[in-house]
Tab-separated table of C-alpha atoms in Angstrom:
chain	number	residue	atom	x	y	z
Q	1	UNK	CA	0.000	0.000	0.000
Q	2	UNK	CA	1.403	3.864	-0.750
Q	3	UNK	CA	-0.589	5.967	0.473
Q	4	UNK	CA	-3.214	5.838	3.488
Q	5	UNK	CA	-5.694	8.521	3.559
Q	6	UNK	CA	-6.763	9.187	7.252
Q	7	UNK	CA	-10.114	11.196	7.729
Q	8	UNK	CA	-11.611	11.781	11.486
Q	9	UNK	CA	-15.355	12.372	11.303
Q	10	UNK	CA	-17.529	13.933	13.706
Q	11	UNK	CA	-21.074	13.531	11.862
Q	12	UNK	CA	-19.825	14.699	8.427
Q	13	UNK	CA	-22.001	12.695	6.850
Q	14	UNK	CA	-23.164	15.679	4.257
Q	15	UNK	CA	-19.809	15.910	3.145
Q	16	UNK	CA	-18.825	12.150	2.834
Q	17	UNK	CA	-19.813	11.122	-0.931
Q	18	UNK	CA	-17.723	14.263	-2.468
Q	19	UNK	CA	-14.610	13.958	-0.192
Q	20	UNK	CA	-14.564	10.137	-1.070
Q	21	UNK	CA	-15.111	11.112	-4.957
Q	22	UNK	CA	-12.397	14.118	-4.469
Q	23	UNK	CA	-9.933	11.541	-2.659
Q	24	UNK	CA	-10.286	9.157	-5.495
Q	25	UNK	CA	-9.604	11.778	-8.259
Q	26	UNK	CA	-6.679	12.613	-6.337
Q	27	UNK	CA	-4.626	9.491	-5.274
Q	28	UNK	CA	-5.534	7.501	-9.112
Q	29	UNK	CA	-3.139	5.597	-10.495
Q	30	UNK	CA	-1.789	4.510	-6.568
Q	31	UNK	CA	-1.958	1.494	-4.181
Q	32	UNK	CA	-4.298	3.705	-1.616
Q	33	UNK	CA	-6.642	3.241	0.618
Q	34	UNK	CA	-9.490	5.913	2.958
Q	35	UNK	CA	-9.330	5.882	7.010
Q	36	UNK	CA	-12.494	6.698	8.266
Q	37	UNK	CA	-11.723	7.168	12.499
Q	38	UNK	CA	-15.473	7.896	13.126
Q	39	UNK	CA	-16.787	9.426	16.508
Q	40	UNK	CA	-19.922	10.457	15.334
Q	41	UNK	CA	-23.246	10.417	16.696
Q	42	UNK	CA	-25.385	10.769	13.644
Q	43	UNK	CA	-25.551	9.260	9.879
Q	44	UNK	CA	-21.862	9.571	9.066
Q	45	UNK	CA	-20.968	5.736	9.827
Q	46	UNK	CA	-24.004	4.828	7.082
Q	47	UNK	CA	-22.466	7.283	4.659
Q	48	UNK	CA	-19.273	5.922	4.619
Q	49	UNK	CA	-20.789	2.590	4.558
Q	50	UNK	CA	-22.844	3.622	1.196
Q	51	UNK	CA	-19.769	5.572	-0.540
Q	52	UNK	CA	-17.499	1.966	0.472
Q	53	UNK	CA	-19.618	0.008	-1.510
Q	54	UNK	CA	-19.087	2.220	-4.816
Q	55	UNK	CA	-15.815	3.634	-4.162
Q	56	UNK	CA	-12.760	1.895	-6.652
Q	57	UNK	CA	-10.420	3.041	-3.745
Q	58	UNK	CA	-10.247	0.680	-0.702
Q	59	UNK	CA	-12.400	2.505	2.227
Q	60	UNK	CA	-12.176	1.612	6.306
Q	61	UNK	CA	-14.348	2.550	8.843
Q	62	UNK	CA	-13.353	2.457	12.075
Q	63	UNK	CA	-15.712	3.144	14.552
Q	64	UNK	CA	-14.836	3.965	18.222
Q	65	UNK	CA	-17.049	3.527	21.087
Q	66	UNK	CA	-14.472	5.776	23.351
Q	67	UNK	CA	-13.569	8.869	21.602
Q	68	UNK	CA	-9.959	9.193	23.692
Q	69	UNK	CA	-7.803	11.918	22.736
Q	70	UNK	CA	-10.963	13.900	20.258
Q	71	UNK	CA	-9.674	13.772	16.865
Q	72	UNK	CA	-6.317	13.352	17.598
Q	73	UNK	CA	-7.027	10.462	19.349
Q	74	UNK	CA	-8.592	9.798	16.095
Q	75	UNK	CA	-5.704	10.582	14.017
Q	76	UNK	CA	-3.541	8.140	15.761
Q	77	UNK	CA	-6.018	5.172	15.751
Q	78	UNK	CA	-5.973	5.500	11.891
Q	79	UNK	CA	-2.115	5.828	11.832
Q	80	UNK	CA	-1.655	2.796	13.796
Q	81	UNK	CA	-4.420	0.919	11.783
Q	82	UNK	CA	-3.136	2.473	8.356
Q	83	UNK	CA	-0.744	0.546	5.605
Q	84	UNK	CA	0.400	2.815	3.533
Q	85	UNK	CA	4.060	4.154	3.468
Q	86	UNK	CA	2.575	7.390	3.726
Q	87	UNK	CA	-0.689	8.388	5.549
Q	88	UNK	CA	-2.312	11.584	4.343
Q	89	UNK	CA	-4.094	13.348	7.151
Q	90	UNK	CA	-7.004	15.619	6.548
Q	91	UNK	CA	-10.680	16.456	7.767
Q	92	UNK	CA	-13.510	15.480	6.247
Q	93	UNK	CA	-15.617	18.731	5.901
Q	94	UNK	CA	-14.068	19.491	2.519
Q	95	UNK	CA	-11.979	22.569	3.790
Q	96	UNK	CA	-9.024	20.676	2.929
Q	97	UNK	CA	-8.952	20.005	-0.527
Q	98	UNK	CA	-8.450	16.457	-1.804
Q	99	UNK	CA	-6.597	17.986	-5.330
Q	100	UNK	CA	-3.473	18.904	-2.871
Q	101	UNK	CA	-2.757	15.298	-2.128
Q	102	UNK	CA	-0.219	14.537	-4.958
Q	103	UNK	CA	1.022	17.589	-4.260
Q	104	UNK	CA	1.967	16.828	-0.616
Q	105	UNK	CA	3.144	13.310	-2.037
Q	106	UNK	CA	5.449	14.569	-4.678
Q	107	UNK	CA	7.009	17.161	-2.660
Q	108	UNK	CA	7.715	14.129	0.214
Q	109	UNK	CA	9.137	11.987	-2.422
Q	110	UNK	CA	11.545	14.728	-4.322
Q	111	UNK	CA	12.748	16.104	-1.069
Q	112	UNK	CA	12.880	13.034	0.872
Q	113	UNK	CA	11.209	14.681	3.946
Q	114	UNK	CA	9.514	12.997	6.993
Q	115	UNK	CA	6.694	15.575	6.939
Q	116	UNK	CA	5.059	18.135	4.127
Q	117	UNK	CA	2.686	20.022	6.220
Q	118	UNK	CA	-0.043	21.963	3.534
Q	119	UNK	CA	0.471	25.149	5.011
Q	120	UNK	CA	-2.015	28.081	4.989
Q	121	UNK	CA	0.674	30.755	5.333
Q	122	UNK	CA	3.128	30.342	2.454
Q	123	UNK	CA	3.441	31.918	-0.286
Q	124	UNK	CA	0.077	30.720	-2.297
Q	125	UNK	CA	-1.919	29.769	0.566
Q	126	UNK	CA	-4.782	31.567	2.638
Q	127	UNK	CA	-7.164	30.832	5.275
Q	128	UNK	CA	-10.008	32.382	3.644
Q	129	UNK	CA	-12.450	30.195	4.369
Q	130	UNK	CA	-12.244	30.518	7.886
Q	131	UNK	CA	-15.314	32.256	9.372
Q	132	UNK	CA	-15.094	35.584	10.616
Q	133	UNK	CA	-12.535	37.873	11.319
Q	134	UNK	CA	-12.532	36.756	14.706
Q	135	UNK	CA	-11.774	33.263	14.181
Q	136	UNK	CA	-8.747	34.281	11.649
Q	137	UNK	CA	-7.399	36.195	14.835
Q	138	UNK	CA	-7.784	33.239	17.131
Q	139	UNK	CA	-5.779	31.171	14.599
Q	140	UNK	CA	-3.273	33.702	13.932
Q	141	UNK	CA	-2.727	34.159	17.493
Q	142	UNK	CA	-2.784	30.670	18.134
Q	143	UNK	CA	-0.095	29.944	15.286
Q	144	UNK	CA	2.482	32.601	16.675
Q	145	UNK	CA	1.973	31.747	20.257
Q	146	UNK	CA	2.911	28.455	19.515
Q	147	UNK	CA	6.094	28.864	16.858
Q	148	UNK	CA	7.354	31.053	19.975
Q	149	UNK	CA	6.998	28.058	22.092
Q	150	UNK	CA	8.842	25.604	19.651
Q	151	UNK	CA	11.139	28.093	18.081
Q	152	UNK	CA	13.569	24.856	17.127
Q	153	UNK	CA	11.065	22.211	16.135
Q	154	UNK	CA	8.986	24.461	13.962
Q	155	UNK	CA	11.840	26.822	12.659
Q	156	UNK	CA	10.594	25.009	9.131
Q	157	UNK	CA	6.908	24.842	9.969
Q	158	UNK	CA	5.035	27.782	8.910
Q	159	UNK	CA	1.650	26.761	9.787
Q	160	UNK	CA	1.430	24.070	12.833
Q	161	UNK	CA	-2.611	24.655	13.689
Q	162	UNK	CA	-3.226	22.903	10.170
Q	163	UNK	CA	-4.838	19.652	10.347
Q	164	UNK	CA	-3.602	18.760	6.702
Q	165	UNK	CA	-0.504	16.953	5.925
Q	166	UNK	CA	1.271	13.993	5.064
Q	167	UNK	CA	3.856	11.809	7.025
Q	168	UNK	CA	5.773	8.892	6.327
Q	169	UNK	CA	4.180	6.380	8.294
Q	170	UNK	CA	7.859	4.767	9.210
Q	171	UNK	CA	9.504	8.289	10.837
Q	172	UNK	CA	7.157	8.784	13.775
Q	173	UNK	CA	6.628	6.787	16.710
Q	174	UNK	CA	2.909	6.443	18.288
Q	175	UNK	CA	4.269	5.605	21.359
Q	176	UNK	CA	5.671	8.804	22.125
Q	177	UNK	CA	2.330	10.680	21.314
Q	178	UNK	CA	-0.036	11.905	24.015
Q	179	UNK	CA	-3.075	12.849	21.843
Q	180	UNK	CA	-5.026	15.657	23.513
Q	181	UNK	CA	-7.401	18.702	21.487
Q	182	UNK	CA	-7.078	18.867	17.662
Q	183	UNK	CA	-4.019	19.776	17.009
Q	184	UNK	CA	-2.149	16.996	16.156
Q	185	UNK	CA	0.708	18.034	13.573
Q	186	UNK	CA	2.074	20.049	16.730
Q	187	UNK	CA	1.933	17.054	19.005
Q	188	UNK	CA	4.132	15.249	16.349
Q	189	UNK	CA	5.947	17.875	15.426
Q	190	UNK	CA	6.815	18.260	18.936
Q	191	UNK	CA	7.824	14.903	20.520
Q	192	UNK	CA	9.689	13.240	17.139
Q	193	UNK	CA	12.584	14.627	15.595
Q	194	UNK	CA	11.415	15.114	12.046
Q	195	UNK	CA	12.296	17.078	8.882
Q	196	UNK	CA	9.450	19.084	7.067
Q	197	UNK	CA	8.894	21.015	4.232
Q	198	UNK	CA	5.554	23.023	3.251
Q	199	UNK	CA	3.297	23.425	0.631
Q	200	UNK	CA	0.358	26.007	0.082
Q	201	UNK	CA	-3.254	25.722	0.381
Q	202	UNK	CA	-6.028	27.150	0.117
Q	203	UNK	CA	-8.523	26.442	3.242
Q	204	UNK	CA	-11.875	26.535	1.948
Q	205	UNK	CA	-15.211	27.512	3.112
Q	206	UNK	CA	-17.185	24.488	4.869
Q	207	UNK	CA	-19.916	23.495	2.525
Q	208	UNK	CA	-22.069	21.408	5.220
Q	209	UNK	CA	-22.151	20.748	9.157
Q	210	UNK	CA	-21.012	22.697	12.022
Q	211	UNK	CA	-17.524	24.004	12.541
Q	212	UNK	CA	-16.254	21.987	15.965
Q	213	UNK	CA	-14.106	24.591	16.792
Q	214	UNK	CA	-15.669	26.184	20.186
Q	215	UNK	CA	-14.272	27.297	23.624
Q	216	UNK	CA	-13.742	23.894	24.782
Q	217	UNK	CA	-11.274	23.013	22.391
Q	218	UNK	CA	-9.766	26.598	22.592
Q	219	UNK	CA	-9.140	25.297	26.385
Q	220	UNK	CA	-7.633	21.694	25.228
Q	221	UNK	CA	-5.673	23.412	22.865
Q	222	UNK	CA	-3.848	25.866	25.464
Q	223	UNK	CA	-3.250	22.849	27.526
Q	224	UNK	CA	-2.194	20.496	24.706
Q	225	UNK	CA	0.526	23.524	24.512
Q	226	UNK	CA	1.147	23.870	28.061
Q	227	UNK	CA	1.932	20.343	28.547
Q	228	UNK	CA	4.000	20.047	25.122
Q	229	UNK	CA	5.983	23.106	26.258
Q	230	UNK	CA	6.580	23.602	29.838
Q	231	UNK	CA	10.149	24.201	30.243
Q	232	UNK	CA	10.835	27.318	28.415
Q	233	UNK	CA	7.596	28.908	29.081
Q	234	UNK	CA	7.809	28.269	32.841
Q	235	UNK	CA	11.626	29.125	33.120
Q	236	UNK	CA	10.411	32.589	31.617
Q	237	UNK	CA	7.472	32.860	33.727
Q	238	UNK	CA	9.467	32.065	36.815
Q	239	UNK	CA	12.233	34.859	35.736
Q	240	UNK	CA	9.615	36.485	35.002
Q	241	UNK	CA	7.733	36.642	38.048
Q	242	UNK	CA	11.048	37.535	40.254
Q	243	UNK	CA	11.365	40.611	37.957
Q	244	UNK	CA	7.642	41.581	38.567
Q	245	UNK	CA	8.528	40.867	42.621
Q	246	UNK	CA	11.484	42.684	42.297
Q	247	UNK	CA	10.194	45.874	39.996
Q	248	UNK	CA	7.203	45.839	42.912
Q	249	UNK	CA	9.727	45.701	45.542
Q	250	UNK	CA	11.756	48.350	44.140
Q	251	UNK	CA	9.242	50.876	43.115
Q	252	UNK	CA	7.655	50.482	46.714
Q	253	UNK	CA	10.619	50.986	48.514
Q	254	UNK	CA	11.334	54.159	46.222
Q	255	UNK	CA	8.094	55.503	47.008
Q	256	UNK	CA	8.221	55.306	50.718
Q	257	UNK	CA	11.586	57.405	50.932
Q	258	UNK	CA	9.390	59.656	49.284
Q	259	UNK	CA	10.084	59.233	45.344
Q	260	UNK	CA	7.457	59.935	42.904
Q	261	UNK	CA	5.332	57.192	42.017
Q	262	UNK	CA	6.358	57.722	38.084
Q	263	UNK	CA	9.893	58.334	38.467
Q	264	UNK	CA	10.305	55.432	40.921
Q	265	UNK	CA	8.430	53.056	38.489
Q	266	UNK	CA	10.925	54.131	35.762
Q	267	UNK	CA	14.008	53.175	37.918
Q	268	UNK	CA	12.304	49.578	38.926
Q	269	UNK	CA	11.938	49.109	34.941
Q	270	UNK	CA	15.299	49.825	34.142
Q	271	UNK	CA	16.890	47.495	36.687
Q	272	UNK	CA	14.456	44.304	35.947
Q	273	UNK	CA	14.593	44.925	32.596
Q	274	UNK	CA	18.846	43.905	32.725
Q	275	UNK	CA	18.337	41.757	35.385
Q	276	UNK	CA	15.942	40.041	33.567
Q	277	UNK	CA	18.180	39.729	30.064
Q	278	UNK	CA	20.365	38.230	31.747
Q	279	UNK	CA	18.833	35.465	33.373
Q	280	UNK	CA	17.192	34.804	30.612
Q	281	UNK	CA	20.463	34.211	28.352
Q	282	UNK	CA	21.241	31.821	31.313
Q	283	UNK	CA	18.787	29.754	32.010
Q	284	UNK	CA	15.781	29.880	29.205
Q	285	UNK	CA	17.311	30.456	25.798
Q	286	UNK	CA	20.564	29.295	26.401
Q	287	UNK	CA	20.179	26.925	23.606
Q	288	UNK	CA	19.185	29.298	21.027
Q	289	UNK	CA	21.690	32.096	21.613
Q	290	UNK	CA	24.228	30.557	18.614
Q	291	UNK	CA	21.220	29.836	16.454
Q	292	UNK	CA	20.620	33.526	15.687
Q	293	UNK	CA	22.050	36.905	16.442
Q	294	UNK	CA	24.844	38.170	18.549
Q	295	UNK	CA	24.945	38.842	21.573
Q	296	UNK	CA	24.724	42.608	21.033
Q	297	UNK	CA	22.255	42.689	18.815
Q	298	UNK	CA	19.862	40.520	21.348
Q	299	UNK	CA	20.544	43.252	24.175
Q	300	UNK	CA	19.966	45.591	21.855
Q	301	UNK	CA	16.665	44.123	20.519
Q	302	UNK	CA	15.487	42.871	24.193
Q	303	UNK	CA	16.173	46.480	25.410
Q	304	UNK	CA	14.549	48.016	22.689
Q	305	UNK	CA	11.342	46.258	22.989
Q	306	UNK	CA	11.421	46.091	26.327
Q	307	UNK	CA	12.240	49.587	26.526
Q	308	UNK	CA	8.892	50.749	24.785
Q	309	UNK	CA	6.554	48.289	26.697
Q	310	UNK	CA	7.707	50.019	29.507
Q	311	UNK	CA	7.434	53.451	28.519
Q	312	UNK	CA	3.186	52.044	27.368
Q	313	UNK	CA	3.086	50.421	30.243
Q	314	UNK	CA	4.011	53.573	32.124
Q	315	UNK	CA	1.818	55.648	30.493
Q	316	UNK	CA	-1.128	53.039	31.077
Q	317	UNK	CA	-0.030	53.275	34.792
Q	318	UNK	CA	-0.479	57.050	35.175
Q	319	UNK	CA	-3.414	57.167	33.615
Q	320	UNK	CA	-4.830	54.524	35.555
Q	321	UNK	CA	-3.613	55.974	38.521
Q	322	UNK	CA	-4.813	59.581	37.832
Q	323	UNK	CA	-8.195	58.553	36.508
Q	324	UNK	CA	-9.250	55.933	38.395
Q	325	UNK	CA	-9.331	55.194	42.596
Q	326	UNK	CA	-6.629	52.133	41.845
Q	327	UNK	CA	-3.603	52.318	43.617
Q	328	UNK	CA	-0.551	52.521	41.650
Q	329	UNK	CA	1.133	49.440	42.732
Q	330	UNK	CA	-1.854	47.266	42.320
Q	331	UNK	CA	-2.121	48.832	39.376
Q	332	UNK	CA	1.636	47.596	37.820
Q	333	UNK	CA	0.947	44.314	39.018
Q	334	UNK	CA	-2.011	44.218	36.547
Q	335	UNK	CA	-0.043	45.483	33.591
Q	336	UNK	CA	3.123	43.380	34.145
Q	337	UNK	CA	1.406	40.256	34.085
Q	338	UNK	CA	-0.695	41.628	30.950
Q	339	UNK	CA	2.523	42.571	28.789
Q	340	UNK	CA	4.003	38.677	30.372
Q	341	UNK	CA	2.837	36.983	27.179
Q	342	UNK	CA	3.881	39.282	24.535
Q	343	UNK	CA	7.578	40.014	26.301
Q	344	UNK	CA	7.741	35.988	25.715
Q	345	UNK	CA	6.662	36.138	22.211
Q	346	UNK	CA	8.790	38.570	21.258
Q	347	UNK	CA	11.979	37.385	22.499
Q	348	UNK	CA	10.851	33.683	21.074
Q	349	UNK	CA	10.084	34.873	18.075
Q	350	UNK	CA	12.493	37.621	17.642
Q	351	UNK	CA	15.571	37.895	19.814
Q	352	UNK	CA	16.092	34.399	19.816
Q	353	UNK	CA	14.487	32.880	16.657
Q	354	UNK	CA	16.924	30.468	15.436
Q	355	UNK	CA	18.104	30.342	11.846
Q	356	UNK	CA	16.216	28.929	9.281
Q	357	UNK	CA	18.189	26.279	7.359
Q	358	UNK	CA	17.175	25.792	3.914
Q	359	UNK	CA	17.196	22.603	1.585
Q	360	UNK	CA	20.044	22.157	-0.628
Q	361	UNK	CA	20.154	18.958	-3.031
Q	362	UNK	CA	22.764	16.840	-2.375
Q	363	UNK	CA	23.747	14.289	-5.067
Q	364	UNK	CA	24.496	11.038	-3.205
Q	365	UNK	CA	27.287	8.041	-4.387
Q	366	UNK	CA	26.461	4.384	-3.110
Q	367	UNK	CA	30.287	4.011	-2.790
Q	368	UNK	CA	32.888	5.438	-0.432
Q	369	UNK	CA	35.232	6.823	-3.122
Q	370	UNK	CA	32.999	9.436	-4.758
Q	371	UNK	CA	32.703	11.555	-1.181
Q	372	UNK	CA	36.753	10.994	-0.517
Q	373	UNK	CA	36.627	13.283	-4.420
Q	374	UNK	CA	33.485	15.202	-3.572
Q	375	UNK	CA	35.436	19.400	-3.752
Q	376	UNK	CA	35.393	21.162	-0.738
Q	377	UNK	CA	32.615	23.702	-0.093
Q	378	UNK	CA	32.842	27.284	-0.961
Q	379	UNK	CA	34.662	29.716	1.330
Q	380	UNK	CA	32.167	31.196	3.817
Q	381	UNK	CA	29.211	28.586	3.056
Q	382	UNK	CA	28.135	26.864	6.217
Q	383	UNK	CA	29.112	23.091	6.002
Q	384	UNK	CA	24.924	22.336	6.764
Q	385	UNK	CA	24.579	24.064	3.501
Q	386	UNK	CA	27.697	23.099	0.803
Q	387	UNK	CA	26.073	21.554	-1.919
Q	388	UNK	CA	28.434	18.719	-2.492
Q	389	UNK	CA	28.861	17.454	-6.453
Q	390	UNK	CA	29.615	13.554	-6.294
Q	391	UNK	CA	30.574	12.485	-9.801
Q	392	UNK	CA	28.122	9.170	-11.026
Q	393	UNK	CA	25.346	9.793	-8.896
Q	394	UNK	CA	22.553	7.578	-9.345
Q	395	UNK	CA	20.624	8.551	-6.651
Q	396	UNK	CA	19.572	11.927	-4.911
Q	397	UNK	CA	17.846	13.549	-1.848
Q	398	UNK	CA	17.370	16.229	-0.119
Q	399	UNK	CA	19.273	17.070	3.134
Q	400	UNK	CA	18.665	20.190	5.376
């Protein structure tokens, strides 16, 4: 079998006959196979049962009485029931569209990847059919939170909310995977060491049922992330939190000798702000401080952006404090722990983002001899990235 094409339903049964027609179009010509993981509490089971009995393309159902893990519990159960070499995950409300599947496949096979995530935020792809401008923000939000979390795993993944991609069934191990929410290209993503590339797509509009997306998976989604990505986000926190005690501390102590309120907050900003640089080179990003920029440049940007949140922030405090009955130093609390989440964003994302490796083709001998004659790489060119020409090739791949 090639290709395994793994569809979690929740009562989708509107959409079944077209996505199974779609699927077919798409995978012709190959040794293939549909996944049905069905949790469903209406028709859907009969409509895969009716489009099984026409369908030229092998179709499973499998039906679970315990929905573990919501659909990526689901995901899973077809991955460890699928045969293919490479299982094609996708949903089955028709916003991921079937015609992208040889796309994904080709672009696994040429660049001999573990992972080609369809991504919505390449060049060529959009999330247009997501409803409502709030909903794009959620995602949006939700996508950057969660690259800052990962900065190393996803440095090549563009777009790990999607539920659309394909993975070679042979690179991952189930074992490791703790299925919790819907997201589960970020729970692979996080706990196997994989290499990806990306293709765009176009997320379409639903065409039938109900969007699943609601506060409760907006919940199991933050602690899907929580759980994936403790360590950095809690060393920062924890640094985090000392530089809030200590900025209270200080501007408190100022204040009682008799220092204005404004001037002593400026003085408790200045000192945490170091203070806090420098712990966090220590002890939170101390992995990722080769990947990027030097070490000027990250004081420079960390100062810089913390340097204008706290001139906001100091604003916000005065003019809380002069319009409204709220104390000033109840009043700080509330705005440190508001600008928390963006300071860790920003220095994820920014200060620290590590560098993004591209693919280089490598041209690959079966014998010893041709690397002992392959040239030496270009002055200057990382040794990650030296193309290397090996005389009598007669096979290739794709390295990063």
């Amino acid at each position: 079998m090639d290709v395994s094409v793994i569809v979690p339903t929740f009562n989708e049964a509107p959409n079944v006959r077209e996505l199974v027609e779609r699927i077919q179009a798409a995978v012709h010509g190959r040794p293939a196979e549909i996944v049905f993981v069905d949790d469903s509490n209406d028709d859907t089971p009969e409509a895969i049962e009716r489009a099984a009995a026409w369908s030229e393309v092998p179709v499973r159902l499998i039906r679970r009485e315990q929905p573990t893990g919501g659909l990526s519990g689901a995901v899973i159960a077809g991955l460890a029931a699928s045969r293919g070499d490479w299982c094609i995950v996708m949903d089955g409300d028709l916003q991921h569209p079937p015609e992208v599947i040889p796309v994904l496949l080709r672009s696994g096979a040429e660049r001999d990847v573990d992972v080609v995530v369809a991504s919505r935020h390449v060049t060529g792809g959009s999330s247009e059919g997501l409803s409502g401008r709030v909903r794009q923000l959620v995602s949006a939000s939700a996508t950057i939170l969660t690259r800052a979390m990962f900065p190393s795993r996803l440095r090549h993944c563009t777009d790990p909310m999607t539920g659309f991609f394909a993975v070679r069934r042979s690179s991952i191990d189930l074992d490791k995977l703790r299925p919790r929410g819907f997201k589960i290209l970020l729970e692979i993503l996080a706990r196997n060491t994989l290499t990806v590339a990306e293709e765009p797509f176009v997320f379409a509009e639903r065409k039938a049922g109900e969007s699943k997306a609601d506060f409760r998976q907006g919940v199991r989604f933050l602690t899907q992330l929580a759980s994936l990505r403790f360590g950095r986000l809690s060393g920062f926190a924890l640094i985090g939190a000392f530089g809030a005690v200590g900025n209270l501390a200080i501007m408190a102590t100022l204040q009682a000798v008799g220092m204005w309120f404004l001037l002593a907050a400026t003085i408790a900003a200045v000192v945490t702000i170091f203070t806090n640089f420098l712990l966090q080179e220590r002890f939170v990003f101390h992995d990722l401080r080769r990947e990027g920029r030097r070490f000027r440049a990250r004081l420079a940007q960390s100062l810089a952006f913390n340097g204008t949140e706290t001139a906001l922030r100091t604003f916000l405090l005065w003019l809380v404090v002069v319009s409204t009955s709220i104390a000033s130093v109840p009043a700080q609390a509330a705005l440190l722990t508001v600008g928390f989440l963006l300071r860790f964003v920003f220095h994820a994302r920014v200060v620290y983002r590590p560098r993004r490796t591209r693919l280089v083709h490598v041209d690959l001998d079966v014998g010893p001899k041709a690397l002992e004659t392959a040239p030496t790489r270009p002055a200057g060119l990382p040794a990650i990235l030296a193309p290397r020409q090996i005389p009598n090739s007669r096979s290739s791949r794709f390295l990063t």
